[in-house]
Coordinates of C-alpha atoms and ligand atoms in Angstrom, one line a residue:
M1 CA 14.8 23.0 -67.6
R2 CA 12.4 20.6 -66.2
R3 CA 14.9 19.0 -63.6
I4 CA 15.9 22.1 -62.5
L5 CA 12.3 23.4 -61.6
I6 CA 11.8 20.2 -59.9
I7 CA 14.4 20.5 -58.2
L8 CA 13.9 24.1 -57.3
V9 CA 10.1 23.4 -56.2
I10 CA 11.5 20.3 -53.5
S11 CA 14.6 23.0 -52.5
V12 CA 11.7 25.4 -51.5
L13 CA 8.6 23.3 -50.0
V14 CA 10.3 20.2 -48.9
L15 CA 13.7 20.6 -47.3
P16 CA 12.5 23.4 -44.8
G17 CA 9.8 21.0 -43.1
L18 CA 12.2 18.3 -43.3
F19 CA 15.1 20.3 -40.9
A20 CA 12.1 21.8 -38.7
A21 CA 11.2 18.3 -38.1
G22 CA 15.3 16.9 -37.4
E23 CA 15.3 20.4 -35.3
K24 CA 11.8 19.1 -33.5
D25 CA 13.5 15.7 -32.9
T26 CA 16.9 16.9 -32.5
V27 CA 17.7 16.5 -28.1
T28 CA 18.6 19.9 -27.2
E29 CA 19.4 21.3 -23.1
E30 CA 15.3 23.2 -23.9
N31 CA 13.5 20.1 -24.4
K32 CA 15.5 17.1 -22.9
V33 CA 12.8 15.6 -20.6
Q34 CA 14.9 14.2 -17.5
E35 CA 13.4 10.9 -15.5
M36 CA 13.8 11.3 -12.0
V37 CA 13.2 9.1 -9.1
I38 CA 11.0 10.0 -6.3
G39 CA 11.9 7.2 -3.3
I40 CA 9.3 7.3 0.0
V41 CA 8.7 4.3 2.3
T42 CA 5.0 3.8 2.9
V43 CA 2.2 3.8 0.4
P44 CA 0.0 5.9 -2.1
G45 CA -2.4 8.4 -0.2
S46 CA -0.2 8.6 3.2
A47 CA 1.9 11.4 4.3
Q48 CA 4.7 11.6 1.9
F49 CA 3.3 10.1 -0.7
V50 CA 0.6 13.3 -1.1
A51 CA 3.7 15.9 -0.7
A52 CA 5.6 13.8 -3.6
E53 CA 2.6 13.7 -5.7
K54 CA 2.0 17.1 -5.9
F55 CA 6.1 18.1 -5.9
K56 CA 5.6 16.2 -9.3
E57 CA 2.6 17.9 -10.6
L58 CA 4.4 21.9 -9.8
V59 CA 7.4 20.7 -11.2
E60 CA 6.6 19.0 -14.2
E61 CA 3.6 21.8 -15.2
R62 CA 6.3 24.0 -14.3
S63 CA 8.2 22.7 -16.6
N64 CA 6.5 21.7 -19.8
G65 CA 7.4 17.9 -19.2
R66 CA 11.0 18.6 -19.5
F67 CA 11.4 17.0 -15.7
V68 CA 8.9 13.7 -15.1
F69 CA 8.5 12.1 -12.1
D70 CA 8.4 8.3 -10.9
I71 CA 6.8 7.8 -7.3
Q72 CA 8.2 4.5 -5.9
H73 CA 6.3 3.6 -2.9
S74 CA 5.6 1.4 -0.1
A75 CA 8.6 0.4 0.4
S76 CA 9.7 -1.0 -3.3
L77 CA 12.6 0.4 -2.8
G78 CA 14.3 -0.8 0.9
S79 CA 13.3 1.1 4.1
E80 CA 13.5 4.8 5.1
S81 CA 17.2 4.6 5.5
S82 CA 18.5 2.3 2.7
I83 CA 16.4 5.1 1.0
I84 CA 18.6 8.1 2.4
Q85 CA 21.5 6.1 0.9
Q86 CA 19.9 5.4 -2.7
V87 CA 19.5 8.8 -2.9
Q88 CA 23.6 10.3 -1.9
M89 CA 24.8 7.3 -4.3
G90 CA 22.2 9.5 -7.2
T91 CA 19.8 6.4 -8.1
V92 CA 17.2 7.7 -6.1
D93 CA 17.2 11.2 -7.8
V94 CA 14.5 12.8 -4.2
A95 CA 13.5 11.6 -1.4
V96 CA 10.8 12.1 1.3
I97 CA 12.1 11.0 5.0
T98 CA 10.5 10.9 8.0
T99 CA 13.7 13.4 10.2
G100 CA 14.2 10.0 12.2
P101 CA 16.2 7.8 10.4
V102 CA 17.9 11.8 8.8
G103 CA 19.3 12.0 12.4
N104 CA 21.4 8.9 11.9
I105 CA 23.4 11.2 9.5
S106 CA 23.0 15.1 10.6
K107 CA 23.1 15.5 13.8
L108 CA 21.3 18.7 13.4
A109 CA 17.9 17.1 12.1
N110 CA 18.3 14.7 15.5
A111 CA 17.4 18.4 17.0
L112 CA 13.8 18.2 16.0
S113 CA 13.7 14.4 17.2
L114 CA 13.3 15.8 21.1
P115 CA 10.4 15.3 23.3
F116 CA 8.1 17.7 23.4
L117 CA 9.8 20.3 21.1
F118 CA 6.7 22.2 19.6
K119 CA 4.0 23.3 21.4
S120 CA 1.6 23.4 18.0
N121 CA 1.7 23.2 14.1
E122 CA 2.4 26.6 14.0
Q123 CA 5.2 26.9 16.4
A124 CA 6.8 23.8 14.1
D125 CA 6.1 26.0 10.8
E126 CA 7.9 28.8 12.1
I127 CA 10.9 27.3 13.4
L128 CA 10.6 24.9 10.5
D129 CA 10.4 27.2 8.0
G130 CA 12.6 29.7 9.2
P131 CA 16.6 30.1 9.9
L132 CA 16.7 27.0 12.4
G133 CA 15.0 24.9 10.1
Q134 CA 17.3 26.6 7.4
E135 CA 20.3 25.1 9.0
I136 CA 19.5 21.8 9.0
L137 CA 18.1 21.7 5.2
D138 CA 21.6 23.1 4.7
S139 CA 23.6 20.6 7.3
L140 CA 22.6 18.4 5.2
S141 CA 25.3 18.9 1.7
A142 CA 27.9 17.5 3.9
F143 CA 26.1 14.5 3.6
G144 CA 25.7 14.2 -0.3
L145 CA 21.8 15.5 -0.4
K146 CA 20.0 18.7 -1.0
G147 CA 17.5 19.4 1.9
L148 CA 14.4 21.2 -0.1
A149 CA 11.7 21.9 2.7
F150 CA 10.0 19.9 5.3
S151 CA 6.8 18.2 5.0
E152 CA 4.8 16.8 8.4
N153 CA 3.8 13.2 9.5
G154 CA 2.0 15.2 12.3
F155 CA 2.5 14.8 16.4
R156 CA 2.9 11.3 17.6
N157 CA 0.8 9.2 19.3
L158 CA 1.4 6.1 21.5
T159 CA -0.3 2.7 21.2
N160 CA -0.1 -0.3 22.6
N161 CA -1.7 -3.9 23.1
K162 CA -1.2 -4.4 26.6
I163 CA -2.5 -1.6 29.2
E164 CA -4.1 1.7 28.8
V165 CA -1.6 4.6 29.3
H166 CA -2.4 7.2 31.3
T167 CA 0.7 8.4 33.0
V168 CA 3.9 7.4 32.6
A169 CA 4.5 4.4 35.1
D170 CA 1.8 2.3 32.6
V171 CA 4.7 2.8 29.6
E172 CA 7.2 0.5 32.3
G173 CA 8.8 -2.1 30.2
L174 CA 6.8 -2.0 27.4
K175 CA 8.2 -3.1 24.2
I176 CA 7.8 -0.2 21.9
R177 CA 9.3 -0.2 18.4
T178 CA 10.5 3.2 17.4
M179 CA 12.0 4.6 14.2
E180 CA 15.7 3.5 13.2
A181 CA 17.2 7.1 15.1
P182 CA 19.1 6.6 18.5
L183 CA 17.6 9.7 19.7
Q184 CA 14.1 8.3 19.7
V185 CA 15.7 4.7 21.8
K186 CA 17.0 7.2 24.3
I187 CA 13.9 8.6 24.9
W188 CA 12.3 5.5 25.3
R189 CA 14.6 4.1 27.1
M190 CA 14.4 7.3 29.8
L191 CA 10.6 6.6 29.8
G192 CA 10.9 3.5 31.0
A193 CA 10.1 0.9 28.1
N194 CA 12.3 -1.3 26.2
P195 CA 12.7 0.1 22.8
T196 CA 13.5 -1.7 19.5
P197 CA 14.7 0.0 16.2
M198 CA 13.0 -1.0 13.3
A199 CA 12.7 0.2 9.9
W200 CA 8.8 0.8 8.8
P201 CA 6.2 -0.7 8.4
I202 CA 6.1 -3.4 11.6
N203 CA 2.0 -4.8 11.1
T204 CA 2.9 -8.5 11.3
E205 CA 5.4 -7.7 14.3
L206 CA 2.4 -5.9 15.9
A207 CA 0.2 -8.7 14.7
Q208 CA 2.4 -11.3 15.9
G209 CA 3.4 -9.2 19.6
T210 CA 7.2 -9.2 18.6
I211 CA 6.7 -5.7 20.0
D212 CA 3.8 -4.7 22.1
G213 CA 3.6 -1.4 20.6
Q214 CA 4.6 1.9 18.8
E215 CA 4.5 5.7 18.4
N216 CA 3.5 7.6 14.8
P217 CA 0.5 10.1 13.4
L218 CA -3.1 9.6 13.7
W219 CA -2.7 9.2 9.6
V220 CA -0.4 6.3 10.0
I221 CA -2.9 4.5 13.1
D222 CA -5.6 4.7 10.2
K223 CA -3.8 4.7 6.6
Y224 CA -1.9 1.2 8.1
K225 CA -5.2 -0.3 9.5
I226 CA -3.5 0.2 13.4
F227 CA -6.4 0.2 15.2
E228 CA -6.5 -4.1 13.7
V229 CA -3.4 -4.5 15.2
Q230 CA -3.7 -2.4 19.1
K231 CA -6.2 -1.9 21.6
Y232 CA -4.4 1.3 23.4
M233 CA -3.8 4.5 21.8
S234 CA -2.4 7.3 24.4
M235 CA -2.5 10.7 22.8
T236 CA 1.1 11.5 24.5
R237 CA 1.9 13.6 20.9
H238 CA 5.2 13.6 22.3
V239 CA 7.5 14.3 19.1
Y240 CA 6.4 16.7 16.3
S241 CA 7.4 14.9 13.8
S242 CA 8.1 16.2 10.2
H243 CA 9.9 14.3 6.8
I244 CA 13.0 15.6 5.2
D245 CA 12.5 16.6 1.8
M246 CA 15.4 15.9 -0.2
M247 CA 17.3 15.4 -3.1
N248 CA 20.7 14.4 -4.3
L249 CA 22.9 17.3 -4.2
K250 CA 24.4 16.9 -7.6
T251 CA 22.1 16.2 -9.6
F252 CA 20.8 20.2 -8.0
E253 CA 24.3 21.2 -8.3
N254 CA 23.8 20.5 -11.8
L255 CA 20.0 22.7 -12.4
S256 CA 20.3 25.6 -14.3
S257 CA 19.8 28.3 -11.7
A258 CA 16.2 28.9 -12.6
D259 CA 15.2 25.3 -12.1
Q260 CA 17.0 24.7 -8.7
D261 CA 14.1 27.7 -7.5
M262 CA 11.6 26.3 -8.9
F263 CA 12.7 22.3 -7.5
V264 CA 13.1 24.5 -4.3
S265 CA 9.6 26.7 -4.5
S266 CA 8.0 23.1 -6.0
M267 CA 8.6 21.3 -2.7
R268 CA 8.3 24.3 -0.4
E269 CA 4.8 24.5 -1.5
A270 CA 4.0 20.8 -1.7
A271 CA 5.3 20.6 1.9
A272 CA 2.8 23.9 2.5
Y273 CA -0.2 21.6 1.1
Q274 CA 0.4 18.2 2.5
R275 CA 0.7 20.1 5.9
G276 CA -3.1 21.6 5.4
L277 CA -4.0 18.5 4.4
N278 CA -3.1 16.4 7.0
R279 CA -4.5 18.8 9.9
D280 CA -7.8 19.2 8.2
S281 CA -8.1 15.8 7.7
N282 CA -6.9 14.8 11.7
A283 CA -10.4 14.4 12.9
E284 CA -11.0 12.1 10.1
Y285 CA -8.7 9.9 10.7
M286 CA -9.6 9.9 14.7
A287 CA -13.2 9.8 14.3
N288 CA -11.9 6.3 12.2
I289 CA -9.2 5.0 14.4
V290 CA -12.7 5.1 17.1
A291 CA -15.1 3.8 15.2
N292 CA -12.6 1.0 14.7
G293 CA -13.0 -0.3 18.1
M294 CA -9.7 1.5 19.5
I295 CA -9.6 2.6 23.0
V296 CA -8.1 5.9 22.9
D297 CA -7.0 8.3 26.0
E298 CA -6.9 11.3 24.0
T299 CA -6.0 13.5 28.6
P300 CA -3.1 10.8 29.2
D301 CA -0.6 13.0 31.8
V302 CA 1.3 14.7 29.4
N303 CA 3.5 16.1 32.8
S304 CA 4.1 12.5 33.8
F305 CA 5.9 11.8 30.7
R306 CA 7.7 15.3 30.7
G307 CA 9.4 15.0 33.7
M308 CA 11.0 11.5 32.6
V309 CA 12.8 13.0 29.9
V310 CA 13.8 16.4 31.6
D311 CA 17.4 15.8 31.2
I312 CA 17.7 15.1 27.3
Y313 CA 18.0 18.3 26.5
E314 CA 20.7 19.4 28.1
D315 CA 22.0 15.3 27.4
S316 CA 21.9 16.2 23.4
K317 CA 23.5 18.7 23.4
K318 CA 27.1 16.4 23.2
D319 CA 25.4 14.9 20.2
I320 CA 23.7 17.9 18.6
G321 CA 25.6 20.8 19.2
A322 CA 25.4 23.5 21.8
D323 CA 25.0 26.3 20.3
F324 CA 22.3 25.1 17.6
V325 CA 19.9 23.2 21.1
T326 CA 20.6 26.8 22.7
R327 CA 19.5 28.7 19.6
L328 CA 16.2 26.2 19.3
L329 CA 15.6 25.7 22.8
E330 CA 15.3 29.7 23.2
A331 CA 13.3 29.9 20.1
V332 CA 10.7 27.8 21.6
K333 CA 9.9 28.6 24.3
Ligands
EAX401 O1 6.0 7.5 8.0 O2 9.2 5.1 10.8 C1 8.2 5.7 11.2 O3 7.7 5.3 12.1 C2 7.1 6.9 10.4 O4 6.7 7.3 11.2 C3 6.5 5.8 9.5 O5 7.2 5.7 7.9 C4 5.3 6.6 8.9

């Protein structure tokens, strides 16, 4: 009798606890933790990092930790072109990549490298957050990538060590580093420079004088201390540079539809947050660049640059596609 009583007590008090513990430790769809890698080429505090970190924060919070992200930064995964391939292969899950190199796979993405396309940040937002931007994001699916959103690099400006650049004539023969983007190389060749496509970062090449100059937004000139290896900057604002925030298409498709919505909306929010921060910080970047002795031409003769690249829009219709370029040029009029 006593034995039966003990067994009864055990079955009533202890067993349920064990099952519950077992249940808790049992990995289910609901509580499975998915670890993901986010790849960026730039350093902590950079535009890409801010967007990646905000995305990580939002999804980890909204998924109650079902998704956790490790941000691999500072070119630890190689160049942006290499990171794109790793996302295509699925060894990297998410990436924030400057649009230039994305143009090597998606022709439509190349359109965003057209010079003097956007007159302002607001116009860039209108187009990138609109149907034309969505068409570019969707174009990545054909390459095993899911385009989630556009974050911001910013308007690119020319720096160099040789000469104060006020008109396009001053660019003649300058060895300019460009992103690994065919259209960028074409632009600088049309402007009279001697362009060299190179993966980021390039401080060593600038310091050694392998190249005379480069072009990037203010945050890059400041964050990468380009003012230590370059004397002059001209506010050419010749291209509005964005990032395409992407992920592996299969990994995205394997998510539940609720999680897919959460990933897309979180990256959109992260991108909007990052754009705002970048724009609010431009004055501080400029002040620091000038304080560190860089000679800045705030009002170069931009029309002299425009004049040299006027044919590129028609030309680009062959590579990018006449229909899309025509609609884009119409939209930014
Ligand atoms: O985002 O390669 C470049 O010039 C990019 O603008 C750089 O990665 C910073």
